[in-house]
């Protein structure tokens, strides 16, 4: 959360108004499945602490979802096979 706030401050200092900021915590990027679940569970806290700044979380077809999908893990190896875990 501190990092996202810092990014917003830097953007504002560079002249981009706050109303144009959309912050993305990076779900799936360089995180293991446990870290991704922690990030997802902290979304309400992020929304509260970011005080109205838009938060974009894009879970669609992320590789970590195959761990939580139904069936054999190898069945969820292709991105299109992870659609049900996304919605």
Short mmCIF file of the N, C-alpha and C atoms (twelve columns), coordinates in Angstrom:
data_MODEL
# 
_entry.id   MODEL 
# 
loop_
_atom_site.group_PDB 
_atom_site.id 
_atom_site.type_symbol 
_atom_site.label_atom_id 
_atom_site.label_alt_id 
_atom_site.label_comp_id 
_atom_site.label_asym_id 
_atom_site.label_seq_id 
_atom_site.Cartn_x 
_atom_site.Cartn_y 
_atom_site.Cartn_z 
_atom_site.pdbx_PDB_model_num 
ATOM 1   N N  . UNK A 1  0.842   -1.186  0.000   1 
ATOM 2   C CA . UNK A 1  0.000   0.000   0.000   1 
ATOM 3   C C  . UNK A 1  0.883   1.244   0.000   1 
ATOM 4   N N  . UNK A 2  1.933   1.193   0.772   1 
ATOM 5   C CA . UNK A 2  2.864   2.326   0.834   1 
ATOM 6   C C  . UNK A 2  3.481   2.596   -0.543  1 
ATOM 7   N N  . UNK A 3  3.808   1.507   -1.264  1 
ATOM 8   C CA . UNK A 3  4.394   1.653   -2.592  1 
ATOM 9   C C  . UNK A 3  3.391   2.288   -3.567  1 
ATOM 10  N N  . UNK A 4  2.130   1.845   -3.496  1 
ATOM 11  C CA . UNK A 4  1.111   2.419   -4.375  1 
ATOM 12  C C  . UNK A 4  0.890   3.905   -4.072  1 
ATOM 13  N N  . UNK A 5  0.886   4.245   -2.787  1 
ATOM 14  C CA . UNK A 5  0.753   5.665   -2.411  1 
ATOM 15  C C  . UNK A 5  1.933   6.468   -2.953  1 
ATOM 16  N N  . UNK A 6  3.132   5.902   -2.854  1 
ATOM 17  C CA . UNK A 6  4.333   6.575   -3.349  1 
ATOM 18  C C  . UNK A 6  4.281   6.805   -4.853  1 
ATOM 19  N N  . UNK A 7  3.771   5.823   -5.574  1 
ATOM 20  C CA . UNK A 7  3.628   5.968   -7.027  1 
ATOM 21  C C  . UNK A 7  2.669   7.106   -7.335  1 
ATOM 22  N N  . UNK A 8  1.566   7.176   -6.603  1 
ATOM 23  C CA . UNK A 8  0.591   8.236   -6.819  1 
ATOM 24  C C  . UNK A 8  1.201   9.610   -6.550  1 
ATOM 25  N N  . UNK A 9  1.972   9.723   -5.496  1 
ATOM 26  C CA . UNK A 9  2.635   10.995  -5.171  1 
ATOM 27  C C  . UNK A 9  3.603   11.385  -6.287  1 
ATOM 28  N N  . UNK A 10 4.392   10.421  -6.761  1 
ATOM 29  C CA . UNK A 10 5.332   10.716  -7.856  1 
ATOM 30  C C  . UNK A 10 4.600   11.164  -9.118  1 
ATOM 31  N N  . UNK A 11 3.512   10.482  -9.439  1 
ATOM 32  C CA . UNK A 11 2.728   10.873  -10.615 1 
ATOM 33  C C  . UNK A 11 2.198   12.294  -10.477 1 
ATOM 34  N N  . UNK A 12 1.691   12.602  -9.293  1 
ATOM 35  C CA . UNK A 12 1.169   13.953  -9.054  1 
ATOM 36  C C  . UNK A 12 2.285   14.989  -9.142  1 
ATOM 37  N N  . UNK A 13 3.452   14.667  -8.602  1 
ATOM 38  C CA . UNK A 13 4.600   15.583  -8.671  1 
ATOM 39  C C  . UNK A 13 5.063   15.808  -10.108 1 
ATOM 40  N N  . UNK A 14 4.822   14.822  -10.966 1 
ATOM 41  C CA . UNK A 14 5.191   14.945  -12.380 1 
ATOM 42  C C  . UNK A 14 4.107   15.655  -13.195 1 
ATOM 43  N N  . UNK A 15 3.020   16.037  -12.522 1 
ATOM 44  C CA . UNK A 15 1.990   16.819  -13.192 1 
ATOM 45  C C  . UNK A 15 0.740   16.055  -13.603 1 
ATOM 46  N N  . UNK A 16 0.664   14.774  -13.272 1 
ATOM 47  C CA . UNK A 16 -0.535  14.009  -13.607 1 
ATOM 48  C C  . UNK A 16 -1.536  14.138  -12.459 1 
ATOM 49  N N  . UNK A 17 -2.694  14.746  -12.703 1 
ATOM 50  C CA . UNK A 17 -3.658  14.953  -11.610 1 
ATOM 51  C C  . UNK A 17 -4.152  13.627  -11.035 1 
ATOM 52  N N  . UNK A 18 -4.474  13.639  -9.736  1 
ATOM 53  C CA . UNK A 18 -4.903  12.421  -9.036  1 
ATOM 54  C C  . UNK A 18 -6.099  11.754  -9.698  1 
ATOM 55  N N  . UNK A 19 -6.992  12.547  -10.266 1 
ATOM 56  C CA . UNK A 19 -8.190  11.948  -10.856 1 
ATOM 57  C C  . UNK A 19 -7.843  11.052  -12.054 1 
ATOM 58  N N  . UNK A 20 -6.616  11.157  -12.546 1 
ATOM 59  C CA . UNK A 20 -6.187  10.329  -13.673 1 
ATOM 60  C C  . UNK A 20 -5.399  9.089   -13.232 1 
ATOM 61  N N  . UNK A 21 -5.160  8.915   -11.959 1 
ATOM 62  C CA . UNK A 21 -4.381  7.786   -11.449 1 
ATOM 63  C C  . UNK A 21 -5.252  6.542   -11.369 1 
ATOM 64  N N  . UNK A 22 -4.722  5.430   -11.830 1 
ATOM 65  C CA . UNK A 22 -5.326  4.113   -11.636 1 
ATOM 66  C C  . UNK A 22 -4.188  3.210   -11.168 1 
ATOM 67  N N  . UNK A 23 -4.295  2.731   -9.947  1 
ATOM 68  C CA . UNK A 23 -3.206  1.973   -9.339  1 
ATOM 69  C C  . UNK A 23 -3.455  0.469   -9.449  1 
ATOM 70  N N  . UNK A 24 -2.422  -0.263  -9.813  1 
ATOM 71  C CA . UNK A 24 -2.494  -1.710  -10.004 1 
ATOM 72  C C  . UNK A 24 -1.459  -2.367  -9.099  1 
ATOM 73  N N  . UNK A 25 -1.903  -3.165  -8.117  1 
ATOM 74  C CA . UNK A 25 -0.946  -3.799  -7.202  1 
ATOM 75  C C  . UNK A 25 -0.155  -4.949  -7.817  1 
ATOM 76  N N  . UNK A 26 -0.439  -5.319  -9.055  1 
ATOM 77  C CA . UNK A 26 0.373   -6.325  -9.742  1 
ATOM 78  C C  . UNK A 26 0.061   -7.753  -9.377  1 
ATOM 79  N N  . UNK A 27 -1.198  -8.097  -9.312  1 
ATOM 80  C CA . UNK A 27 -1.594  -9.464  -9.012  1 
ATOM 81  C C  . UNK A 27 -0.936  -10.424 -9.997  1 
ATOM 82  N N  . UNK A 28 -0.248  -11.407 -9.464  1 
ATOM 83  C CA . UNK A 28 0.374   -12.431 -10.295 1 
ATOM 84  C C  . UNK A 28 1.805   -12.157 -10.715 1 
ATOM 85  N N  . UNK A 29 2.257   -10.928 -10.624 1 
ATOM 86  C CA . UNK A 29 3.602   -10.600 -11.108 1 
ATOM 87  C C  . UNK A 29 4.635   -10.816 -10.009 1 
ATOM 88  N N  . UNK A 30 5.524   -11.783 -10.236 1 
ATOM 89  C CA . UNK A 30 6.620   -12.118 -9.312  1 
ATOM 90  C C  . UNK A 30 6.107   -12.452 -7.913  1 
ATOM 91  N N  . UNK A 31 4.943   -13.114 -7.865  1 
ATOM 92  C CA . UNK A 31 4.376   -13.531 -6.586  1 
ATOM 93  C C  . UNK A 31 4.027   -15.008 -6.658  1 
ATOM 94  N N  . UNK A 32 4.142   -15.684 -5.519  1 
ATOM 95  C CA . UNK A 32 3.701   -17.076 -5.472  1 
ATOM 96  C C  . UNK A 32 2.204   -17.095 -5.142  1 
ATOM 97  N N  . UNK A 33 1.543   -18.263 -5.252  1 
ATOM 98  C CA . UNK A 33 0.100   -18.310 -4.993  1 
ATOM 99  C C  . UNK A 33 -0.310  -17.760 -3.630  1 
ATOM 100 N N  . UNK A 34 0.473   -18.038 -2.607  1 
ATOM 101 C CA . UNK A 34 0.139   -17.532 -1.267  1 
ATOM 102 C C  . UNK A 34 0.176   -16.002 -1.242  1 
ATOM 103 N N  . UNK A 35 1.178   -15.403 -1.856  1 
ATOM 104 C CA . UNK A 35 1.278   -13.938 -1.899  1 
ATOM 105 C C  . UNK A 35 0.116   -13.339 -2.688  1 
ATOM 106 N N  . UNK A 36 -0.302  -14.008 -3.761  1 
ATOM 107 C CA . UNK A 36 -1.439  -13.522 -4.528  1 
ATOM 108 C C  . UNK A 36 -2.714  -13.541 -3.701  1 
ATOM 109 N N  . UNK A 37 -2.936  -14.604 -2.925  1 
ATOM 110 C CA . UNK A 37 -4.116  -14.664 -2.068  1 
ATOM 111 C C  . UNK A 37 -4.065  -13.592 -0.985  1 
ATOM 112 N N  . UNK A 38 -2.875  -13.330 -0.449  1 
ATOM 113 C CA . UNK A 38 -2.732  -12.259 0.536   1 
ATOM 114 C C  . UNK A 38 -3.089  -10.914 -0.084  1 
ATOM 115 N N  . UNK A 39 -2.639  -10.695 -1.312  1 
ATOM 116 C CA . UNK A 39 -2.950  -9.450  -2.007  1 
ATOM 117 C C  . UNK A 39 -4.461  -9.325  -2.209  1 
ATOM 118 N N  . UNK A 40 -5.094  -10.395 -2.668  1 
ATOM 119 C CA . UNK A 40 -6.543  -10.366 -2.887  1 
ATOM 120 C C  . UNK A 40 -7.285  -10.080 -1.587  1 
ATOM 121 N N  . UNK A 41 -6.862  -10.720 -0.506  1 
ATOM 122 C CA . UNK A 41 -7.550  -10.512 0.773   1 
ATOM 123 C C  . UNK A 41 -7.311  -9.114  1.334   1 
ATOM 124 N N  . UNK A 42 -6.274  -8.430  0.866   1 
ATOM 125 C CA . UNK A 42 -6.001  -7.079  1.374   1 
ATOM 126 C C  . UNK A 42 -6.647  -5.974  0.532   1 
ATOM 127 N N  . UNK A 43 -7.418  -6.349  -0.491  1 
ATOM 128 C CA . UNK A 43 -8.050  -5.335  -1.347  1 
ATOM 129 C C  . UNK A 43 -8.917  -4.362  -0.548  1 
ATOM 130 N N  . UNK A 44 -9.791  -4.815  0.367   1 
ATOM 131 C CA . UNK A 44 -10.592 -3.844  1.131   1 
ATOM 132 C C  . UNK A 44 -9.726  -2.833  1.904   1 
ATOM 133 N N  . UNK A 45 -8.619  -3.319  2.473   1 
ATOM 134 C CA . UNK A 45 -7.722  -2.422  3.200   1 
ATOM 135 C C  . UNK A 45 -7.064  -1.426  2.238   1 
ATOM 136 N N  . UNK A 46 -6.673  -1.903  1.054   1 
ATOM 137 C CA . UNK A 46 -6.068  -1.010  0.058   1 
ATOM 138 C C  . UNK A 46 -7.043  0.086   -0.338  1 
ATOM 139 N N  . UNK A 47 -8.276  -0.306  -0.620  1 
ATOM 140 C CA . UNK A 47 -9.289  0.671   -1.033  1 
ATOM 141 C C  . UNK A 47 -9.454  1.737   0.041   1 
ATOM 142 N N  . UNK A 48 -9.519  1.303   1.289   1 
ATOM 143 C CA . UNK A 48 -9.690  2.242   2.406   1 
ATOM 144 C C  . UNK A 48 -8.488  3.175   2.536   1 
ATOM 145 N N  . UNK A 49 -7.285  2.618   2.490   1 
ATOM 146 C CA . UNK A 49 -6.087  3.422   2.712   1 
ATOM 147 C C  . UNK A 49 -5.706  4.293   1.519   1 
ATOM 148 N N  . UNK A 50 -6.131  3.906   0.329   1 
ATOM 149 C CA . UNK A 50 -5.808  4.713   -0.851  1 
ATOM 150 C C  . UNK A 50 -6.793  5.859   -1.032  1 
ATOM 151 N N  . UNK A 51 -7.768  5.940   -0.154  1 
ATOM 152 C CA . UNK A 51 -8.690  7.083   -0.055  1 
ATOM 153 C C  . UNK A 51 -9.251  7.552   -1.391  1 
ATOM 154 N N  . UNK A 52 -9.935  6.645   -2.059  1 
ATOM 155 C CA . UNK A 52 -10.641 7.033   -3.265  1 
ATOM 156 C C  . UNK A 52 -9.868  6.915   -4.564  1 
ATOM 157 N N  . UNK A 53 -8.582  6.637   -4.500  1 
ATOM 158 C CA . UNK A 53 -7.849  6.431   -5.751  1 
ATOM 159 C C  . UNK A 53 -8.319  5.122   -6.381  1 
ATOM 160 N N  . UNK A 54 -8.544  5.109   -7.689  1 
ATOM 161 C CA . UNK A 54 -8.996  3.875   -8.340  1 
ATOM 162 C C  . UNK A 54 -7.945  2.770   -8.242  1 
ATOM 163 N N  . UNK A 55 -8.422  1.574   -7.973  1 
ATOM 164 C CA . UNK A 55 -7.556  0.410   -7.844  1 
ATOM 165 C C  . UNK A 55 -7.964  -0.595  -8.913  1 
ATOM 166 N N  . UNK A 56 -7.007  -1.023  -9.711  1 
ATOM 167 C CA . UNK A 56 -7.254  -1.985  -10.775 1 
ATOM 168 C C  . UNK A 56 -6.587  -3.301  -10.402 1 
ATOM 169 N N  . UNK A 57 -7.383  -4.357  -10.308 1 
ATOM 170 C CA . UNK A 57 -6.843  -5.683  -10.011 1 
ATOM 171 C C  . UNK A 57 -7.286  -6.594  -11.144 1 
ATOM 172 N N  . UNK A 58 -6.325  -7.134  -11.879 1 
ATOM 173 C CA . UNK A 58 -6.637  -7.956  -13.042 1 
ATOM 174 C C  . UNK A 58 -6.279  -9.417  -12.848 1 
ATOM 175 N N  . UNK A 59 -7.216  -10.233 -12.334 1 
ATOM 176 C CA . UNK A 59 -6.902  -11.642 -12.099 1 
ATOM 177 C C  . UNK A 59 -7.063  -12.542 -13.314 1 
ATOM 178 N N  . UNK A 60 -7.561  -12.016 -14.419 1 
ATOM 179 C CA . UNK A 60 -7.957  -12.882 -15.525 1 
ATOM 180 C C  . UNK A 60 -6.827  -13.760 -16.049 1 
ATOM 181 N N  . UNK A 61 -7.125  -15.029 -16.068 1 
ATOM 182 C CA . UNK A 61 -6.253  -16.057 -16.638 1 
ATOM 183 C C  . UNK A 61 -4.851  -16.134 -16.033 1 
ATOM 184 N N  . UNK A 62 -4.666  -15.609 -14.859 1 
ATOM 185 C CA . UNK A 62 -3.341  -15.646 -14.236 1 
ATOM 186 C C  . UNK A 62 -2.929  -17.079 -13.939 1 
ATOM 187 N N  . UNK A 63 -1.648  -17.347 -14.091 1 
ATOM 188 C CA . UNK A 63 -1.113  -18.698 -13.910 1 
ATOM 189 C C  . UNK A 63 -1.395  -19.238 -12.507 1 
ATOM 190 N N  . UNK A 64 -1.352  -18.390 -11.476 1 
ATOM 191 C CA . UNK A 64 -1.551  -18.889 -10.119 1 
ATOM 192 C C  . UNK A 64 -2.952  -19.476 -9.929  1 
ATOM 193 N N  . UNK A 65 -3.914  -19.115 -10.778 1 
ATOM 194 C CA . UNK A 65 -5.272  -19.638 -10.644 1 
ATOM 195 C C  . UNK A 65 -5.360  -21.134 -10.907 1 
ATOM 196 N N  . UNK A 66 -4.406  -21.681 -11.646 1 
ATOM 197 C CA . UNK A 66 -4.470  -23.122 -11.922 1 
ATOM 198 C C  . UNK A 66 -4.319  -23.933 -10.650 1 
ATOM 199 N N  . UNK A 67 -3.693  -23.363 -9.637  1 
ATOM 200 C CA . UNK A 67 -3.538  -24.042 -8.357  1 
ATOM 201 C C  . UNK A 67 -4.892  -24.214 -7.677  1 
ATOM 202 N N  . UNK A 68 -5.835  -23.283 -7.952  1 
ATOM 203 C CA . UNK A 68 -7.122  -23.285 -7.264  1 
ATOM 204 C C  . UNK A 68 -8.276  -23.753 -8.145  1 
ATOM 205 N N  . UNK A 69 -7.983  -24.124 -9.379  1 
ATOM 206 C CA . UNK A 69 -9.032  -24.592 -10.285 1 
ATOM 207 C C  . UNK A 69 -9.437  -26.020 -9.978  1 
ATOM 208 N N  . UNK A 70 -10.470 -26.471 -10.663 1 
ATOM 209 C CA . UNK A 70 -10.945 -27.848 -10.500 1 
ATOM 210 C C  . UNK A 70 -10.136 -28.779 -11.386 1 
ATOM 211 N N  . UNK A 71 -10.051 -30.006 -10.970 1 
ATOM 212 C CA . UNK A 71 -9.412  -31.017 -11.797 1 
ATOM 213 C C  . UNK A 71 -7.903  -31.024 -11.668 1 
ATOM 214 N N  . UNK A 72 -7.288  -31.726 -12.571 1 
ATOM 215 C CA . UNK A 72 -5.848  -31.881 -12.620 1 
ATOM 216 C C  . UNK A 72 -5.190  -30.545 -12.958 1 
ATOM 217 N N  . UNK A 73 -4.113  -30.214 -12.281 1 
ATOM 218 C CA . UNK A 73 -3.415  -28.948 -12.534 1 
ATOM 219 C C  . UNK A 73 -3.006  -28.804 -13.992 1 
ATOM 220 N N  . UNK A 74 -2.639  -29.911 -14.629 1 
ATOM 221 C CA . UNK A 74 -2.205  -29.827 -16.020 1 
ATOM 222 C C  . UNK A 74 -3.357  -29.437 -16.942 1 
ATOM 223 N N  . UNK A 75 -4.605  -29.694 -16.514 1 
ATOM 224 C CA . UNK A 75 -5.771  -29.309 -17.313 1 
ATOM 225 C C  . UNK A 75 -5.954  -27.800 -17.357 1 
ATOM 226 N N  . UNK A 76 -5.341  -27.085 -16.441 1 
ATOM 227 C CA . UNK A 76 -5.481  -25.630 -16.375 1 
ATOM 228 C C  . UNK A 76 -4.228  -24.932 -16.869 1 
ATOM 229 N N  . UNK A 77 -3.398  -25.642 -17.591 1 
ATOM 230 C CA . UNK A 77 -2.141  -25.077 -18.060 1 
ATOM 231 C C  . UNK A 77 -2.291  -24.004 -19.112 1 
ATOM 232 N N  . UNK A 78 -3.340  -24.072 -19.928 1 
ATOM 233 C CA . UNK A 78 -3.556  -23.062 -20.952 1 
ATOM 234 C C  . UNK A 78 -4.395  -21.925 -20.392 1 
ATOM 235 N N  . UNK A 79 -4.122  -20.710 -20.837 1 
ATOM 236 C CA . UNK A 79 -4.829  -19.534 -20.331 1 
ATOM 237 C C  . UNK A 79 -6.341  -19.680 -20.455 1 
ATOM 238 N N  . UNK A 80 -6.827  -20.163 -21.591 1 
ATOM 239 C CA . UNK A 80 -8.273  -20.278 -21.789 1 
ATOM 240 C C  . UNK A 80 -8.903  -21.293 -20.829 1 
ATOM 241 N N  . UNK A 81 -8.111  -22.219 -20.309 1 
ATOM 242 C CA . UNK A 81 -8.615  -23.190 -19.354 1 
ATOM 243 C C  . UNK A 81 -8.788  -22.594 -17.955 1 
ATOM 244 N N  . UNK A 82 -8.317  -21.389 -17.755 1 
ATOM 245 C CA . UNK A 82 -8.417  -20.742 -16.447 1 
ATOM 246 C C  . UNK A 82 -9.545  -19.724 -16.387 1 
ATOM 247 N N  . UNK A 83 -10.371 -19.644 -17.419 1 
ATOM 248 C CA . UNK A 83 -11.468 -18.690 -17.435 1 
ATOM 249 C C  . UNK A 83 -12.421 -18.884 -16.247 1 
ATOM 250 N N  . UNK A 84 -12.801 -20.124 -15.951 1 
ATOM 251 C CA . UNK A 84 -13.739 -20.370 -14.853 1 
ATOM 252 C C  . UNK A 84 -13.157 -19.964 -13.507 1 
ATOM 253 N N  . UNK A 85 -11.874 -20.093 -13.328 1 
ATOM 254 C CA . UNK A 85 -11.249 -19.675 -12.069 1 
ATOM 255 C C  . UNK A 85 -11.204 -18.157 -11.958 1 
ATOM 256 N N  . UNK A 86 -11.326 -17.471 -13.079 1 
ATOM 257 C CA . UNK A 86 -11.270 -16.014 -13.090 1 
ATOM 258 C C  . UNK A 86 -12.594 -15.392 -12.659 1 
ATOM 259 N N  . UNK A 87 -13.693 -15.971 -13.082 1 
ATOM 260 C CA . UNK A 87 -15.003 -15.353 -12.832 1 
ATOM 261 C C  . UNK A 87 -15.688 -15.869 -11.632 1 
# 
